[in-house]
Coordinates of C-alpha atoms and ligand atoms in Angstrom, one line a residue:
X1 CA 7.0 56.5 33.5
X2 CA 4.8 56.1 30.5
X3 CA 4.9 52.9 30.4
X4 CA 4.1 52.3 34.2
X5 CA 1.1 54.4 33.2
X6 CA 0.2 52.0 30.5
X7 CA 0.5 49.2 32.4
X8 CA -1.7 50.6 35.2
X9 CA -4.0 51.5 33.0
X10 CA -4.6 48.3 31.1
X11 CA -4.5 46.4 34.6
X12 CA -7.1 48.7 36.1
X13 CA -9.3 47.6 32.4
X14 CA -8.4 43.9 32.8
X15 CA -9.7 44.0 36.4
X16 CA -12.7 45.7 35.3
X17 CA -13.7 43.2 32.9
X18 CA -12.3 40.2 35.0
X19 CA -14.6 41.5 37.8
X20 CA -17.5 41.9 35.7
X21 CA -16.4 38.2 34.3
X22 CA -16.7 36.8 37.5
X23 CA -20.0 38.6 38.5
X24 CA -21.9 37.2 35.6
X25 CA -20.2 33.3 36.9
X26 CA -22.0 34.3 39.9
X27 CA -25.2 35.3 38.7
X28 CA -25.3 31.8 36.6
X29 CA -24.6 29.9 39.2
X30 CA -27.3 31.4 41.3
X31 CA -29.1 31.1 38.4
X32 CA -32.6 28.6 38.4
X33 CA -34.1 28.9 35.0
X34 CA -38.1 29.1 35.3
X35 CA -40.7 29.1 32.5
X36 CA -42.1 32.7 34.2
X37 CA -41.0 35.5 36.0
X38 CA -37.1 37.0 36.2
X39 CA -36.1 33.9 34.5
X40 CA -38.0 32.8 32.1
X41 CA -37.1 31.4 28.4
X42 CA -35.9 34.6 27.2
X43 CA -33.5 34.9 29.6
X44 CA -31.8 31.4 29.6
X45 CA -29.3 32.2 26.6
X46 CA -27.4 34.6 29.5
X47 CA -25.9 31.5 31.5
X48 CA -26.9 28.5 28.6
X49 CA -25.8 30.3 25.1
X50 CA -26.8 26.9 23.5
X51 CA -30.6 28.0 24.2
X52 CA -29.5 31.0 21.3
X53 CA -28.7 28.2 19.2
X54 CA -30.1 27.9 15.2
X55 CA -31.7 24.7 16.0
X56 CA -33.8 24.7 18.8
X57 CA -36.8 22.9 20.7
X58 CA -39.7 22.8 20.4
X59 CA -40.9 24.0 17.3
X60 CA -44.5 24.7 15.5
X61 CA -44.9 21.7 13.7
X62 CA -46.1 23.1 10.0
X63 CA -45.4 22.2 6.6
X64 CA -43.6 18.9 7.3
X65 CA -43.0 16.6 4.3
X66 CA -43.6 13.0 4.0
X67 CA -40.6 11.1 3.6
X68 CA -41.3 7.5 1.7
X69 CA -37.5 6.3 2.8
X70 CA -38.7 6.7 6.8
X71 CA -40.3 4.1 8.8
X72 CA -42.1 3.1 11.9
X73 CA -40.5 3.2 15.4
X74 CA -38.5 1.0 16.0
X75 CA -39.0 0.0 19.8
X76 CA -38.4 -2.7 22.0
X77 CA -40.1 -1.8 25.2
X78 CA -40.7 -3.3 28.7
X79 CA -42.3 -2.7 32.1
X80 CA -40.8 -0.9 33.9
X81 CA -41.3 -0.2 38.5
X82 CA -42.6 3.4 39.4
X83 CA -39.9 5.7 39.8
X84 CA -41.4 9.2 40.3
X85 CA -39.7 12.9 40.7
X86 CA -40.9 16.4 41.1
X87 CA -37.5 18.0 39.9
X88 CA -39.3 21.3 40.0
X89 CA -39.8 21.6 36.6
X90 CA -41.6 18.9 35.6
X91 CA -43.0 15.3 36.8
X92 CA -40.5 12.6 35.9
X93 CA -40.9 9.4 35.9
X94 CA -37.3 7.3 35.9
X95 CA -37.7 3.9 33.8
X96 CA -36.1 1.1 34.5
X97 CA -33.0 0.2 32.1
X98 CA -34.2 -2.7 29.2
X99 CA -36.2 -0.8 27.4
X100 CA -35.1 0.6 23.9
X101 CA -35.5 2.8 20.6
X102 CA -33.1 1.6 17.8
X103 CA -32.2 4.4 14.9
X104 CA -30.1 3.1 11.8
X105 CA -28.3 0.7 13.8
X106 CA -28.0 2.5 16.9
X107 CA -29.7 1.3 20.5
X108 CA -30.9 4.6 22.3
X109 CA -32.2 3.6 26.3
X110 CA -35.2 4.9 27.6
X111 CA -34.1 6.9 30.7
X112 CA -37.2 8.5 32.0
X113 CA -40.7 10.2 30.4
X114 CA -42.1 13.4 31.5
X115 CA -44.5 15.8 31.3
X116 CA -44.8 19.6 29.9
X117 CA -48.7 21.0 30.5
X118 CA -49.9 22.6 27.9
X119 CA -47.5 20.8 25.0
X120 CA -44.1 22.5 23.9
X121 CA -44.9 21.8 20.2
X122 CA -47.7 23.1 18.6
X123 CA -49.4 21.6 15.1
X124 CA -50.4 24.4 13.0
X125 CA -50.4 26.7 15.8
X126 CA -52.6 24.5 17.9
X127 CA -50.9 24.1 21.7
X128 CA -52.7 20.4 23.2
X129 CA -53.2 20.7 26.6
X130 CA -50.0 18.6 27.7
X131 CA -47.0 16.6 26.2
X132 CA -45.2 13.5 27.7
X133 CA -41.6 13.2 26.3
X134 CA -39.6 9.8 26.2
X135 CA -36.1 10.8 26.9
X136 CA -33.8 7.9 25.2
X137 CA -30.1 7.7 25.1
X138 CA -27.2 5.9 23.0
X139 CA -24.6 5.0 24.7
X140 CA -22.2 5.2 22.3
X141 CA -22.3 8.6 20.9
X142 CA -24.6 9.9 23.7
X143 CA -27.1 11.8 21.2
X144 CA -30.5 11.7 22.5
X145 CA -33.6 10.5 21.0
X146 CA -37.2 12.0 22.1
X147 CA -40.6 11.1 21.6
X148 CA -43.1 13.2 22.1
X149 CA -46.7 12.2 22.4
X150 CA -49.3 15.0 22.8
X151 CA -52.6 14.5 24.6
X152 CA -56.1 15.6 24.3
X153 CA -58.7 15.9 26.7
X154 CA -60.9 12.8 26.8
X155 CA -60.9 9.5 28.4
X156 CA -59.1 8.6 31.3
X157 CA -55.5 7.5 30.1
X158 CA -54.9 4.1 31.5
X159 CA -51.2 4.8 31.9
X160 CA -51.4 7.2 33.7
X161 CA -53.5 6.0 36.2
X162 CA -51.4 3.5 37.6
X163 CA -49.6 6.2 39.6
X164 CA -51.2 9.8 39.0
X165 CA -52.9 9.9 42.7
X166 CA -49.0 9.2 43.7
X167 CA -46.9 11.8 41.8
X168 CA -45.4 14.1 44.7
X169 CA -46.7 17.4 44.9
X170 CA -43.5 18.9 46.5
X171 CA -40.4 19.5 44.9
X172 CA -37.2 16.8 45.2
X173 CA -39.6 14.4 46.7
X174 CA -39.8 11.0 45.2
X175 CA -42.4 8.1 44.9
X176 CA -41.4 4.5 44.6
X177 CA -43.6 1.8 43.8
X178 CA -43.1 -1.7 42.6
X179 CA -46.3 -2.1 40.9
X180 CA -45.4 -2.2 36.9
X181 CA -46.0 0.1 34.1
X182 CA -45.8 -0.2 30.3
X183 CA -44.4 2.6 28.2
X184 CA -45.9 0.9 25.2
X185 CA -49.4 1.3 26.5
X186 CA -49.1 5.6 26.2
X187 CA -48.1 5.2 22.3
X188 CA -50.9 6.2 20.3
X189 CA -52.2 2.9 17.9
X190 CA -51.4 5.0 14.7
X191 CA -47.4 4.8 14.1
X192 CA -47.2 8.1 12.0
X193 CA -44.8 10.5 13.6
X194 CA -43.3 14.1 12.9
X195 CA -39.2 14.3 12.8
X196 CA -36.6 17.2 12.8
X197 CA -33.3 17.6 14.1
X198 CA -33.4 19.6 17.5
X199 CA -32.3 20.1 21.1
X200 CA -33.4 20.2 24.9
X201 CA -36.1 22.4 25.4
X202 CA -34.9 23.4 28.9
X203 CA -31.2 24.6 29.7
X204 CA -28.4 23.6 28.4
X205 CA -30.5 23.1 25.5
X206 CA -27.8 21.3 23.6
X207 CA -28.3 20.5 20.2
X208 CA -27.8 16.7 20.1
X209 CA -31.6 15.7 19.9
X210 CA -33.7 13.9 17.0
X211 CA -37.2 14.3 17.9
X212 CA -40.3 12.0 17.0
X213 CA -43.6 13.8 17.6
X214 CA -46.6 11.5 16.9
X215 CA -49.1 12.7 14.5
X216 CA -52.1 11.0 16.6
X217 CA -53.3 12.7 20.3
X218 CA -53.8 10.3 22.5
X219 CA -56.4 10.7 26.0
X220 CA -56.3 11.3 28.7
X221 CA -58.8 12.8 31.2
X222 CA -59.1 16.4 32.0
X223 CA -59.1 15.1 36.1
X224 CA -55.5 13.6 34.9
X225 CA -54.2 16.6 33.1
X226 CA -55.4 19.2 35.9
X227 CA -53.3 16.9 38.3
X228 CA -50.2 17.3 36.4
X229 CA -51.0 21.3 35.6
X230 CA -51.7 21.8 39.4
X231 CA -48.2 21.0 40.3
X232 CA -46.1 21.6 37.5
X233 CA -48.4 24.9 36.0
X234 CA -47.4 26.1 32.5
X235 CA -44.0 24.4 31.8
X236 CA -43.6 25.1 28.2
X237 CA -41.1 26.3 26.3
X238 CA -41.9 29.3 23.5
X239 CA -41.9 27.5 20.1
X240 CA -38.3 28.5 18.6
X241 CA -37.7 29.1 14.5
X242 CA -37.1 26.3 12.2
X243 CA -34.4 27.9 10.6
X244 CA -34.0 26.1 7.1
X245 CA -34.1 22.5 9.3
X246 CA -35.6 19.7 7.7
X247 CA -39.3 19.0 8.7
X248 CA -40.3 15.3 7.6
X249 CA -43.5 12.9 8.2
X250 CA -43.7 9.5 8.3
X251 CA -47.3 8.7 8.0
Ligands
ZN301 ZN1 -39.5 17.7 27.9

């Protein structure tokens, strides 16, 4: 009799917690992170516990030591057809395969670039009033390498022009165009870049990213960054804590 208590007893616990199990399954798979509102940044760790990881994206960029062993990018870029998204988080723009970033060895592909407005990392506190990153992937160990080029307000940017009165305005709606752009052309002239070991900075958040930031803003015009803003509004990631990480310059 005892025992038949027992064993109702830890059943009735172990449904408890199963059912409260599967509600939270539900909850994250109803779950659509968002920069604002009910479920914003602080709330992603609840269905992506990687965004409560030690080392996060993006970060303020402060302090970072120059590193004499480092050295310039080392890209191989080409043009590449217009191939733009409004994923409804940001403005992406798919790039052709043939263009990559090579790290000790290792080829990474430039998938897509997109755009955060204002920038996810700061320098010395300082947000810039939007960010493109250039996602790249290895095929072999599928680790990701990002660039990240900030931008300040000034002349109009001549890379994005060749598609900004195109990028959809709606979300999940594409723009296709065979007219040809040139990654190479956004890269700021000086090479020196910021580098840390990091992660996404939307969910999953995974930790398999080494991030470039380059030191030098480049322009683009405050017509071409409201476009952008309009549309995609304040898409930034809070800067997260460096933790102990290693912050080096290559300048
Ligand atoms: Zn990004």
């Amino acid at each position: 009799m005892e025992n038949l208590r027992l064993l109702a007893i830890s059943c009735l616990f172990i449904s408890v917690i199963f059912s409260a199990c599967k509600e939270d399954e539900l909850a994250c798979e109803a779950f659509h992170w968002t920069y604002e509102g009910e479920s914003n940044p602080e709330t992603w760790p609840s269905c992506y516990s990687d965004c409560a990881g030690s080392d996060q994206s993006p970060i303020d960029i402060v302090g970072a030591v120059a590193d004499a062993s480092l050295s310039g990018l080392d890209t191989d870029y080409a043009s590449s057809s217009i191939n733009l998204v409004n994923n409804g988080h940001s403005i992406q723009q798919n790039y052709d395969m043939g263009s990559t970033l090579t790290l000790n060895g290792e080829a990474f592909d430039l998938l897509q670039v997109h755009f955060h407005t204002g920038s996810e990392h700061t320098v010395n506190g300082i947000r810039f009033p939007m960010e493109a990153h250039l996602v790249h992937k290895s095929s072999t160990s599928g680790n990701l390498a990002v660039v990240g080029i900030l931008f300040e307000e000034g002349a109009e940017n001549t890379f994005l022009a060749k598609f900004i009165d195109d990028v959809p305005e709606e979300e999940n709606k594409n723009f296709f165009s065979s007219t040809l752009v040139d990654i190479s052309t956004l890269l700021p002239s000086d090479p020196g870049y910021f580098t840390y070991a990091g992660s996404l900075t939307t969910p999953p958040c995974s930790e398999i990213v080494t991030w470039f930031v380059m030191q030098t803003a480049v322009e683009a015009s405050s017509a071409q960054i409201s476009k952008i803003h309009g549309i995609v509004h304040d898409n930034y990631r809070p800067v997260q804590p460096l933790n102990g990480r290693d912050l080096k310059s290559f300048n």
